[in-house]
Amino acid sequence: MALLTENILKSPVQFITGVGPKRAEILLNAGIRTVEELLYYLPRRYLDRSTVMKIAELTLDSGEVTIIGKVVRFGAVGARGSRQRFILYVADETGLVEAVFFQGVNYWSKFFKEGERVALSGRVTYYNKPQIMHPAVDRLNLEDGETFWNTGRIISLYSSSEEMKRYHLDSRGMRKIIRTALGKASEYIAEYLPEKILTERGLMPLKEAFEGAHFPNSMEDRDRAIRRFKYEELFFFQLMLANRHHQNSQPSGIQSDKVGELTKRFVGSLPFKYTSSQLEVLSEIRGDMESEKSMNRLLQGEVGSGKTVVALTAVVMAVESGYQAALMAPTEILAEQHYLTAKPLLEPLGIKVGLLKGYQRKDMRTDFLSKLASGEMNLAVGTHALIQEGVEFSNLGLAIIDEQHRFGVHQRYRLRSKGLSPDVLVMTATPIPRTLALTLYGDLDVSTIKEGPFPRNNISTRYETTRHLPRIYDYLRKEIARGHQAYIIYPLIEESEKVDLRAAESHYMQLKRGDFRKYNVGLLHGRMKSDEKEKVMKEFTEGRIQILMATTVVEVGVDVHNATFMIIENAERFGLAQLHQLRGRIGRSGDQSYCYLISDPPLSREARRRIRHLEESQDGFEIAEADLEIRGTGEFFGARQHGLPELRYTHPIADQELLQVARGDAFKLIERDPEMNDCPALYRRFCREYKDKVILADVG
Ligand code: ADP
Ligand code: MG
């Protein structure tokens, strides 16, 4: 029986009547390989009586609504370029509504057909007549619309790619094959969540939940079904973290507990006293390092809050206790900066610091490697070059990783595996709200530096259109006349990298020869050779370049206190956190600084929100939270590269409460029964879904 269960759910989708080889191939592209995966392909949206309205009923207070009607006419209006819009008229028997799209004019022009039936969902605005801006669009078959109005049944709508639609795997087609699949598999769907949790949390059993999510009888039914899937997703996610946490808290044998004279001398040699925030996190770090459990700590604080000094203090404590330390940074520029900071502070105390670069003269590299392996070198600084084959430590006791959001969990564990089980300190300047950090990085403890040594200068941030650039260039010249420096940031996104790069380069030439011909203007982008980049950075650092035109390569680590002015072009193309990071390059001295966000209307609602947040706030936590809310985890963390599972059904902010509940349940379970002996079905499912992540945990 057990075998059969697995078999049907694990069968390829072709097992289902109505799915042939071609459809199977197309479903595979949508990530659906097996019958079970098909069942987990939940609807994206539902049509129901509580939100579908007749056009004549629409008012400004309607909020989010859905209307169902026929496409009457459509087309692009306005001049080509940024002002162009796409207008769509849809009618039902009560009236006509206009939908406006600012983006994707070409896409929408090809999308619609006159006379076809669609559902538009969005918020109603009024501009002489009712309008819906950027609605979500669902194409309906005639039958769906009729069924809906006639029977009031809830209709589930699925996302389907163009390719899926071509093979009639639109919402209707999907409903059909899912219906068949459920019929076939239903008696073999076995529950794997523990009975106790189901009861305690009032969760719908799996089989019922599939029915309720795909073919709900009522919205309450649907809500309960979806809640089960949400819980399940969060629960597995937290089980993974609980499992990792459990593995990590095994005694490692590394105890940096001989903190004494050397550390005192280091502290005494610093040209300043620690802030109270620094002292607080240092005592947390020290507690971890002295204990025989290994440290797994996230140290977060804004750029300039004094993390590096804290990290170096930890290095001294480790070295004094007889261990080596490693400091890994995401870019060569940053690694080098760390090296240049560390060397003068540590070498007077007899601590040997080395730098490993990606490209380095062979003899220097060999020298580095042999000193590291012999234990003569105490601190190794470098990029991911540090985790390559052939880099051997003699006695690694502390691994520090800067800018966690740029490294994946894999790299963290690989650096870790260079030592027996070294203490790990992860630093990030992209703060995430503390409660969220705890739930998302549940295997890490979190320390936060709340306030840096210097009060943050006010950066006045303003949104302007390109029309105002000449005036802004005047301000820029005034800042330079005061002896300051400036950045002009240009977006460069991967999809259109070539075009963007050309645009950036020609803009650079234009400025260099035109508006800023009296100054030294430099250009910095990721495609330059690393020695060219270094040269430009050096000239900017030394003040020989006054205006640096750059792509996002300056986002991390570039630290020129004299820079007080920043222009960010096409600001709408950057994410919120990224804009905040970029802006963090200025306002680092005692001087008032200015940031101009340039973008031409029409802006999408989200772009406007991002820009407004930035104008109003300089608080990294607040901005991070807003960013997360706007984008969701996937994009925020680059979920995959962080080894976090992709969240399909949940959002860490919107579903925060359920996340906490699931977290509590998962940690309690692992604490009581780390091997999951009492719940074999759960264990099997967990291993199947999270296998690579579980193995990863074993490495730690
Ligand atoms: P982060 O690594 O968080 O970006 P740093 O450690 O590089 O910050 O610190 C930023 C600057 O502030 C550095 O020049 C550092 O020497 C200085 N600094 C750090 N801690 C203090 C302190 N307690 N008092 C005064 N200056 C400090
Ligand atoms: Mg730093």
XYZ file of C-alpha atoms and ligand atoms in Angstrom:
728
model
C 0.000 0.000 0.000
C 2.724 2.419 0.968
C 4.492 1.652 -2.256
C 1.381 2.271 -4.282
C 0.780 5.572 -2.566
C 4.176 6.830 -3.482
C 3.809 5.478 -6.970
C 0.714 7.305 -8.028
C 1.698 10.630 -6.572
C 5.224 10.230 -7.857
C 4.092 9.210 -11.337
C 4.875 11.542 -14.177
C 1.927 13.763 -15.116
C 1.477 11.711 -18.265
C -0.164 9.160 -16.042
C -3.237 11.359 -16.181
C -5.725 10.991 -18.996
C -5.575 14.080 -21.128
C -1.880 14.711 -20.625
C 0.220 13.509 -23.518
C 3.939 13.873 -24.120
C 3.639 17.432 -25.444
C 1.587 18.702 -22.538
C 3.893 16.879 -20.141
C 6.813 18.733 -21.612
C 5.048 22.060 -21.253
C 4.030 21.326 -17.690
C 7.617 20.428 -16.944
C 8.613 23.936 -17.991
C 6.232 25.190 -15.338
C 7.968 23.004 -12.771
C 5.313 20.296 -12.777
C 6.772 16.855 -13.231
C 4.635 14.552 -11.172
C 0.994 14.102 -10.250
C 1.806 15.397 -6.806
C 3.449 18.509 -8.169
C 0.377 19.108 -10.254
C -1.787 18.953 -7.140
C 0.510 21.454 -5.480
C 0.015 23.867 -8.367
C -2.536 25.985 -6.533
C -4.763 28.589 -8.151
C -3.427 32.094 -8.349
C -6.770 33.766 -7.882
C -10.454 32.993 -7.467
C -13.544 34.584 -8.856
C -16.278 34.826 -6.305
C -19.354 36.844 -5.607
C -17.811 38.902 -2.860
C -15.320 40.637 -5.117
C -16.743 40.483 -8.634
C -18.782 43.587 -9.418
C -20.835 44.937 -12.254
C -19.226 47.925 -13.932
C -22.121 50.218 -13.071
C -21.590 49.461 -9.385
C -17.969 50.601 -9.316
C -17.202 53.499 -7.020
C -14.047 55.016 -5.634
C -14.638 53.126 -2.398
C -14.869 49.755 -4.078
C -11.259 48.941 -3.218
C -9.818 45.885 -4.940
C -12.420 44.585 -7.340
C -12.792 42.198 -10.216
C -15.022 42.881 -13.182
C -15.894 40.434 -15.913
C -16.622 41.711 -19.369
C -15.909 41.703 -23.070
C -13.003 43.476 -24.697
C -14.475 46.322 -26.748
C -11.386 48.021 -28.045
C -7.789 48.769 -27.143
C -4.646 50.512 -28.327
C -1.576 52.545 -27.499
C -1.951 56.279 -26.961
C 0.576 59.065 -26.531
C 3.993 59.575 -28.026
C 6.348 56.649 -28.173
C 8.704 56.452 -25.221
C 8.141 57.065 -21.593
C 4.786 58.781 -21.987
C 3.121 56.062 -23.982
C 0.212 54.179 -22.420
C -1.984 51.292 -23.351
C -5.734 51.717 -22.952
C -8.238 48.898 -22.863
C -12.041 49.221 -22.849
C -14.063 46.427 -21.360
C -17.850 46.322 -21.187
C -20.418 44.266 -19.379
C -24.141 44.706 -19.761
C -24.130 47.581 -17.268
C -21.381 49.813 -18.618
C -17.903 50.471 -19.855
C -14.656 50.661 -17.912
C -11.249 51.856 -18.977
C -8.050 50.082 -17.956
C -4.698 51.871 -18.241
C -1.262 50.278 -18.485
C 1.887 52.387 -18.326
C 4.179 49.483 -18.900
C 4.332 46.673 -21.400
C 2.550 48.571 -24.171
C 3.873 46.189 -26.815
C 3.009 43.138 -24.806
C -0.582 44.184 -24.169
C -1.082 45.304 -27.767
C -0.623 41.721 -28.829
C -2.407 40.180 -25.888
C -6.068 41.042 -26.361
C -8.633 40.152 -28.986
C -11.805 42.111 -29.548
C -14.852 40.374 -28.184
C -13.015 38.023 -25.852
C -14.027 37.702 -22.255
C -11.666 38.827 -19.528
C -11.573 39.394 -15.814
C -9.782 42.536 -14.670
C -8.755 42.877 -11.047
C -7.423 46.012 -9.453
C -8.226 49.175 -7.602
C -10.745 51.623 -8.998
C -9.728 55.220 -9.600
C -11.703 58.053 -11.119
C -10.495 60.297 -13.842
C -13.779 61.694 -15.190
C -14.910 58.075 -15.445
C -14.057 54.880 -13.603
C -10.624 53.540 -14.423
C -8.534 50.625 -13.282
C -4.792 51.187 -13.343
C -2.575 48.215 -14.163
C -5.179 45.577 -13.438
C -4.319 41.918 -13.230
C -5.754 40.288 -16.314
C -7.304 36.864 -16.648
C -8.591 35.634 -19.932
C -11.803 33.660 -19.433
C -13.619 31.299 -21.664
C -17.165 32.220 -22.343
C -18.269 29.332 -20.235
C -16.389 30.503 -17.136
C -18.129 33.829 -17.226
C -21.553 32.232 -17.741
C -20.993 29.601 -15.088
C -19.921 32.239 -12.696
C -22.909 34.506 -13.156
C -25.401 31.707 -13.402
C -24.345 29.443 -10.575
C -22.256 31.688 -8.356
C -19.715 28.912 -8.119
C -16.206 29.910 -7.156
C -13.928 29.698 -10.145
C -10.258 29.012 -9.625
C -7.827 30.674 -11.960
C -4.322 29.378 -12.578
C -1.324 31.120 -13.941
C -0.447 29.714 -17.281
C 2.316 30.711 -19.611
C 1.624 31.545 -23.238
C 2.891 28.111 -24.101
C 0.504 26.449 -21.691
C -2.368 28.427 -23.156
C -1.489 27.331 -26.647
C -2.022 23.756 -25.557
C -5.254 24.649 -23.800
C -3.717 24.545 -20.396
C -5.396 27.780 -19.435
C -7.417 27.927 -16.228
C -10.100 25.728 -17.676
C -7.637 23.171 -18.997
C -5.765 23.098 -15.717
C -8.973 22.579 -13.783
C -9.775 19.618 -15.963
C -6.506 17.765 -15.536
C -6.315 18.576 -11.851
C -9.840 17.232 -11.429
C -8.782 13.998 -13.087
C -5.577 13.820 -11.078
C -7.417 14.292 -7.807
C -9.884 11.597 -8.744
C -7.110 9.137 -9.483
C -4.836 9.956 -6.588
C -7.287 10.916 -3.941
C -7.437 7.648 -2.020
C -3.643 7.469 -1.922
C -3.032 10.943 -0.578
C -1.525 10.338 2.811
C -1.191 12.892 5.546
C 2.302 13.567 6.804
C 1.792 16.387 9.266
C 1.605 14.967 12.795
C -1.949 14.412 13.997
C -1.279 16.501 17.071
C -0.316 19.549 15.042
C -3.330 19.196 12.758
C -5.653 19.232 15.727
C -3.861 21.889 17.693
C -3.660 24.276 14.762
C -7.023 23.406 13.287
C -5.485 22.488 9.943
C -7.330 20.824 7.110
C -6.048 17.330 6.317
C -4.106 17.124 3.066
C -6.686 15.416 0.903
C -9.445 17.783 1.877
C -7.100 20.702 1.425
C -6.377 19.794 -2.190
C -10.119 19.691 -2.855
C -10.688 22.921 -1.018
C -7.902 24.799 -2.760
C -8.740 23.712 -6.304
C -12.508 23.292 -6.118
C -13.765 25.221 -3.107
C -17.430 25.116 -2.189
C -17.179 28.363 -0.314
C -14.614 31.026 0.344
C -14.299 29.808 3.941
C -13.524 26.389 2.582
C -10.899 27.875 0.319
C -9.347 29.924 3.106
C -8.947 26.907 5.352
C -7.416 24.892 2.553
C -4.944 27.616 1.638
C -4.074 28.104 5.278
C -3.011 24.498 5.482
C -0.668 24.869 2.546
C 0.727 28.060 3.956
C 1.308 26.430 7.293
C 2.905 23.434 5.676
C 5.300 25.552 3.653
C 6.372 27.584 6.664
C 6.574 24.513 8.857
C 8.965 22.690 6.526
C 11.029 25.824 6.169
C 11.316 26.128 9.931
C 11.975 22.412 10.331
C 14.962 22.919 8.096
C 16.219 25.775 10.247
C 15.505 23.873 13.453
C 17.423 20.937 12.086
C 20.376 23.123 11.176
C 20.218 24.870 14.504
C 20.292 21.523 16.243
C 23.346 20.412 14.250
C 25.110 23.698 14.882
C 24.635 23.623 18.595
C 26.605 20.458 19.036
C 29.784 21.083 21.007
C 32.595 21.941 18.616
C 35.462 21.828 21.014
C 36.611 25.276 19.936
C 36.732 27.616 22.881
C 38.330 31.000 22.476
C 38.534 31.474 26.200
C 42.052 32.742 26.740
C 41.090 36.339 26.251
C 43.519 38.509 28.176
C 46.608 40.623 27.694
C 46.697 40.709 23.884
C 43.060 41.658 23.596
C 43.544 44.348 26.223
C 46.472 45.748 24.289
C 44.391 45.792 21.122
C 41.576 47.645 22.823
C 44.055 50.096 24.304
C 45.611 50.761 20.920
C 42.362 51.827 19.288
C 42.109 55.593 18.759
C 38.593 55.553 20.210
C 36.369 53.892 22.786
C 33.728 51.375 21.758
C 30.204 52.678 21.603
C 27.737 51.065 23.981
C 26.184 49.272 21.012
C 29.567 47.812 20.113
C 30.191 46.727 23.693
C 26.853 45.005 23.786
C 27.427 42.947 20.651
C 30.999 42.217 21.694
C 29.834 40.660 24.904
C 27.381 38.493 22.954
C 30.148 37.430 20.602
C 32.548 36.758 23.437
C 29.967 34.614 25.188
C 29.627 32.475 22.060
C 33.337 32.221 21.464
C 34.140 31.201 25.004
C 31.559 28.489 25.053
C 32.314 25.110 23.568
C 29.324 25.345 21.268
C 30.184 26.887 17.958
C 29.124 30.423 17.288
C 26.658 31.102 14.488
C 25.957 34.755 14.722
C 24.687 37.425 12.381
C 26.074 40.870 13.139
C 24.020 43.552 11.513
C 24.432 47.275 11.460
C 24.398 50.032 8.915
C 27.461 50.961 6.927
C 29.782 52.900 9.226
C 28.237 51.578 12.425
C 31.538 50.003 13.453
C 31.129 46.336 12.562
C 34.627 45.920 11.193
C 36.251 46.952 14.450
C 34.033 44.538 16.331
C 35.039 41.772 13.923
C 38.720 42.558 14.368
C 38.288 42.424 18.127
C 36.890 38.919 17.712
C 39.924 38.068 15.569
C 42.253 39.140 18.363
C 40.323 37.045 20.888
C 40.600 33.996 18.636
C 44.282 34.530 17.966
C 44.991 35.020 21.651
C 43.311 31.685 22.284
C 45.602 30.049 19.765
C 43.432 29.921 16.640
C 43.582 31.316 13.144
C 40.882 33.541 11.720
C 39.517 34.173 8.236
C 37.735 37.236 6.936
C 35.863 36.789 3.675
C 34.458 39.681 1.654
C 32.282 39.603 -1.473
C 34.500 41.756 -3.711
C 38.204 42.340 -4.172
C 37.762 46.039 -3.426
C 36.190 45.201 -0.083
C 38.698 42.489 0.771
C 41.507 44.866 0.099
C 39.895 47.536 2.234
C 39.543 45.095 5.114
C 43.148 44.086 4.703
C 44.304 47.705 4.766
C 42.220 48.344 7.895
C 43.335 45.185 9.689
C 47.045 45.272 9.016
C 48.033 48.469 10.861
C 45.785 47.585 13.807
C 46.907 43.980 14.209
C 50.521 43.732 13.103
C 51.891 45.925 15.913
C 50.511 43.230 18.238
C 52.391 40.559 16.342
C 49.315 39.243 14.529
C 50.223 38.301 10.957
C 47.685 39.307 8.337
C 47.629 38.046 4.754
C 45.550 38.864 1.687
C 44.503 36.268 -0.869
C 43.285 37.610 -4.174
C 41.652 35.876 -7.082
C 44.486 36.811 -9.401
C 47.808 37.090 -7.726
C 51.428 36.505 -8.591
C 52.226 32.857 -8.221
C 55.048 33.255 -5.716
C 52.905 35.508 -3.516
C 50.119 33.010 -3.606
C 52.395 30.124 -2.762
C 53.879 32.117 0.095
C 50.399 32.929 1.404
C 49.269 29.316 1.232
C 52.305 27.907 2.978
C 52.166 30.451 5.794
C 48.489 29.739 6.240
C 49.013 25.995 6.335
C 51.901 26.248 8.784
C 49.929 28.484 11.101
C 52.410 31.328 10.800
C 49.683 33.537 9.383
C 47.011 34.427 11.925
C 44.396 36.201 9.835
C 43.601 35.470 6.202
C 41.606 38.105 4.352
C 40.160 37.458 0.923
C 37.231 36.921 -1.371
C 35.621 33.570 -2.072
C 39.132 32.608 -3.163
C 39.480 31.607 0.494
C 37.128 28.670 0.084
C 38.812 27.200 -2.968
C 40.493 23.835 -3.047
C 44.044 24.018 -1.868
C 43.532 26.683 0.754
C 44.428 24.953 4.000
C 44.391 26.416 7.455
C 46.410 24.961 10.268
C 43.915 25.763 12.975
C 40.922 27.823 11.859
C 38.877 28.869 14.863
C 36.930 31.872 13.625
C 35.400 32.536 10.229
C 34.001 36.001 9.543
C 31.901 36.628 6.477
C 31.142 40.155 5.420
C 27.990 41.127 3.559
C 26.099 37.926 4.111
C 23.453 38.808 1.560
C 26.003 38.367 -1.188
C 27.082 34.925 -0.150
C 24.993 31.841 -0.109
C 24.605 29.378 2.682
C 26.773 27.009 0.677
C 29.739 29.307 0.873
C 29.171 29.865 4.548
C 29.318 26.139 5.142
C 32.303 25.682 2.942
C 34.331 28.250 4.791
C 33.189 26.603 7.959
C 34.388 23.247 6.768
C 37.925 24.613 6.422
C 38.170 24.421 10.167
C 37.083 21.653 12.446
C 34.016 23.581 13.381
C 35.043 27.187 13.716
C 32.968 29.950 15.187
C 31.140 31.799 12.444
C 30.336 35.494 12.456
C 28.360 36.859 9.545
C 28.231 40.605 9.006
C 25.695 42.498 6.997
C 24.953 46.134 6.319
C 21.612 45.296 4.799
C 19.641 45.067 7.969
C 16.465 43.145 8.186
C 13.983 43.626 10.993
C 15.123 41.657 14.002
C 12.093 39.456 14.447
C 12.209 38.638 10.807
C 15.911 37.907 10.916
C 15.232 35.430 13.669
C 12.643 33.618 11.668
C 14.426 33.735 8.337
C 17.900 32.972 9.531
C 16.641 30.834 12.343
C 19.905 28.961 12.542
C 21.767 32.155 13.381
C 21.715 34.233 16.513
C 21.418 37.921 15.778
C 23.372 40.866 17.153
C 22.497 44.365 16.066
C 24.525 47.547 16.267
C 21.785 50.087 16.591
C 23.789 53.249 16.618
C 27.092 54.003 14.976
C 29.868 56.132 16.477
C 28.867 59.181 14.477
C 25.388 60.539 14.226
C 24.228 59.942 10.678
C 24.301 63.129 8.706
C 21.189 64.273 7.225
C 21.038 63.397 3.572
C 18.450 65.468 1.868
C 16.826 63.251 -0.717
C 14.671 64.559 -3.544
C 12.871 63.232 -6.531
C 13.243 65.209 -9.774
C 12.670 64.678 -13.482
C 15.391 64.867 -16.127
C 14.100 68.303 -17.065
C 15.676 69.598 -13.865
C 19.075 68.060 -14.429
C 20.731 71.337 -15.545
C 19.789 72.928 -12.232
C 20.982 69.875 -10.318
C 24.282 70.007 -12.209
C 24.619 73.586 -10.935
C 24.217 72.377 -7.358
C 26.759 69.671 -8.045
C 29.287 72.221 -9.284
C 28.718 74.242 -6.108
C 29.475 71.201 -3.968
C 32.680 70.591 -5.870
C 33.609 74.235 -5.418
C 33.385 73.526 -1.672
C 35.975 70.825 -2.154
C 33.544 67.896 -2.129
C 33.068 65.002 -4.505
C 30.065 63.523 -6.246
C 28.631 60.318 -7.660
C 26.417 59.927 -10.679
C 24.855 56.478 -10.620
C 23.659 54.810 -13.729
C 21.545 51.662 -13.769
C 22.887 48.607 -15.426
C 20.725 45.586 -15.401
C 21.739 42.236 -16.659
C 19.001 41.721 -19.217
C 19.991 44.777 -21.167
C 23.546 45.081 -20.000
C 25.017 45.893 -23.401
C 22.548 48.636 -24.174
C 22.846 50.066 -20.674
C 26.590 50.028 -20.787
C 26.626 51.849 -24.087
C 24.192 54.391 -22.679
C 26.354 54.863 -19.603
C 29.495 55.270 -21.654
C 28.020 57.780 -24.042
C 26.470 59.712 -21.189
C 29.860 59.741 -19.543
C 31.568 61.129 -22.653
C 28.862 63.722 -22.989
C 29.245 64.954 -19.409
C 33.009 64.856 -19.549
C 33.064 67.003 -22.660
C 30.065 69.150 -21.787
C 28.680 70.083 -18.406
C 31.663 68.890 -16.426
C 34.542 69.527 -18.794
C 36.349 71.546 -16.117
C 36.526 68.579 -13.780
C 38.022 65.151 -13.662
C 35.250 62.700 -14.313
C 35.819 58.980 -13.809
C 33.862 55.970 -14.982
C 33.502 52.762 -12.999
C 31.577 49.682 -14.000
C 31.705 45.968 -13.405
C 32.937 45.113 -16.873
C 36.224 46.931 -16.417
C 39.384 44.962 -15.689
C 40.157 44.846 -12.019
C 43.345 46.908 -12.279
C 41.451 49.606 -14.203
C 38.781 49.592 -11.526
C 41.373 49.883 -8.808
C 43.025 52.795 -10.561
C 39.756 54.709 -10.823
C 38.849 53.932 -7.212
C 42.229 55.058 -6.018
C 41.981 58.335 -7.906
C 38.530 58.947 -6.504
C 39.646 58.085 -2.980
C 42.569 60.464 -3.284
C 40.327 63.210 -4.589
C 41.870 63.402 -8.020
C 38.609 62.362 -9.610
C 35.862 64.756 -8.533
C 32.871 63.183 -10.182
C 32.551 59.428 -10.354
C 30.066 58.033 -12.745
C 29.361 54.481 -11.716
C 27.054 51.541 -11.946
C 26.057 49.605 -8.851
C 29.607 48.354 -8.298
C 29.892 51.173 -5.762
C 27.036 49.734 -3.769
C 29.197 47.996 -1.239
C 32.252 49.025 0.565
C 33.282 52.159 -1.251
C 34.098 54.595 1.466
C 34.971 58.152 0.460
C 33.969 60.488 3.234
C 34.432 63.556 1.131
C 31.600 62.609 -1.215
C 28.474 64.604 -0.422
C 26.473 64.591 -3.609
C 24.751 61.840 -5.534
C 22.580 61.749 -8.606
C 20.835 58.461 -9.321
C 19.581 58.274 -12.867
C 16.593 56.130 -13.818
C 15.943 55.662 -10.140
C 12.796 53.691 -10.934
C 14.947 50.818 -12.106
C 16.558 50.178 -8.730
C 15.081 48.319 -5.803
C 14.468 50.108 -2.543
C 17.210 48.457 -0.500
C 19.607 48.982 -3.332
C 18.813 52.686 -3.530
C 19.383 52.924 0.189
C 22.739 51.171 -0.085
C 23.782 53.438 -2.919
C 22.776 56.518 -1.006
C 24.832 55.249 1.931
C 27.951 56.164 -0.060
C 27.367 59.823 0.831
C 26.684 61.553 4.113
C 29.680 59.909 5.747
C 31.479 63.013 6.962
C 30.220 65.930 8.998
C 28.769 67.686 5.976
C 25.237 68.015 4.761
C 24.743 65.739 1.759
C 22.330 65.623 -1.142
C 20.824 62.798 -3.108
C 18.747 63.345 -6.235
C 16.601 60.535 -7.592
C 15.940 61.145 -11.238
C 13.077 59.535 -13.062
C 10.576 60.593 -15.673
C 6.865 60.011 -15.344
C 4.757 58.090 -15.614
C 6.041 56.057 -12.704
C 4.456 52.819 -11.659
C 2.807 52.818 -8.276
C 5.629 50.739 -6.821
C 8.359 52.983 -8.139
C 6.571 55.945 -6.616
C 6.343 54.113 -3.299
C 10.031 53.299 -3.342
C 11.007 56.868 -4.082
C 8.705 58.249 -1.420
C 10.114 55.885 1.206
C 13.574 57.081 0.387
C 12.652 60.747 0.509
C 11.071 60.247 3.888
C 13.358 57.850 5.678
C 17.010 57.204 6.317
C 16.370 54.336 8.674
C 17.756 51.152 7.187
C 15.451 48.884 9.165
C 12.380 50.771 8.168
C 13.464 50.739 4.550
C 14.312 47.056 4.657
C 10.889 46.270 6.008
C 9.199 48.340 3.329
C 11.328 46.677 0.683
C 10.426 43.247 1.892
C 6.795 44.181 1.900
C 6.937 45.457 -1.656
C 8.915 42.574 -3.075
C 8.524 39.484 -0.953
C 11.361 37.200 0.069
C 12.237 35.626 -3.212
C 13.696 38.746 -4.667
C 14.676 40.319 -1.399
C 17.061 37.614 -0.404
C 17.641 35.955 -3.697
C 16.101 33.056 -1.816
C 17.721 30.301 -3.769
C 21.248 31.548 -3.512
C 20.802 31.817 0.220
C 19.678 28.272 0.504
C 16.351 29.477 1.766
C 13.504 27.595 0.203
C 11.442 29.536 -2.233
C 8.211 30.559 -0.564
C 5.417 29.814 -3.023
C 2.330 30.329 -0.947
C 3.413 32.663 1.813
C 4.902 36.058 2.425
C 7.095 36.536 5.480
C 5.454 39.812 6.460
C 1.880 39.197 5.473
C 1.995 35.742 7.046
C 4.132 36.691 9.995
C 1.776 35.265 12.600
C 1.501 31.892 10.956
C 5.265 31.927 10.500
C 5.752 32.352 14.240
C 3.336 29.541 14.999
C 4.981 27.194 12.518
C 8.374 28.115 13.854
C 7.392 27.337 17.416
C 5.962 23.972 16.386
C 8.989 23.026 14.310
C 11.562 23.929 16.925
C 9.590 22.175 19.634
C 9.418 19.047 17.555
C 13.140 18.966 16.762
C 14.063 19.699 20.335
C 11.993 16.809 21.599
C 12.735 14.401 18.800
C 15.693 15.548 16.680
C 15.668 12.451 14.483
C 11.905 12.674 13.917
C 11.536 9.073 15.030
C 7.954 9.616 16.104
C 6.804 10.929 12.764
C 8.276 8.821 9.967
C 5.922 10.150 7.282
C 6.926 13.683 8.075
C 10.568 12.708 8.073
C 10.346 11.058 4.671
C 8.637 14.048 3.181
C 11.124 16.421 4.778
C 14.105 14.505 3.407
C 12.606 14.397 -0.037
C 11.867 18.111 -0.213
C 14.825 19.439 1.648
C 17.429 16.836 1.022
C 20.250 19.044 -0.183
C 19.593 21.458 2.609
C 19.648 18.740 5.213
C 22.915 17.423 3.880
C 24.303 20.934 4.013
C 23.447 21.106 7.644
C 25.438 17.931 8.195
C 28.538 19.614 6.815
C 28.316 22.233 9.554
P 31.268 49.195 9.311
O 32.200 48.041 9.187
O 30.075 48.898 10.130
O 30.924 49.815 8.000
P 33.559 50.428 10.425
O 33.959 49.454 11.445
O 34.296 50.423 9.131
O 32.022 50.321 10.128
O 33.572 51.856 11.103
C 33.366 53.050 10.378
C 34.373 54.092 10.838
O 34.116 54.442 12.182
C 35.787 53.599 10.759
O 36.591 54.645 10.283
C 36.109 53.232 12.197
O 37.479 53.386 12.477
C 35.285 54.230 12.976
N 34.851 53.724 14.282
C 34.422 52.486 14.580
N 34.051 52.384 15.871
C 34.243 53.603 16.415
C 34.046 54.157 17.722
N 33.567 53.417 18.717
N 34.347 55.466 17.899
C 34.822 56.213 16.886
N 35.041 55.760 15.646
C 34.751 54.471 15.390
Mg 32.632 47.436 6.972
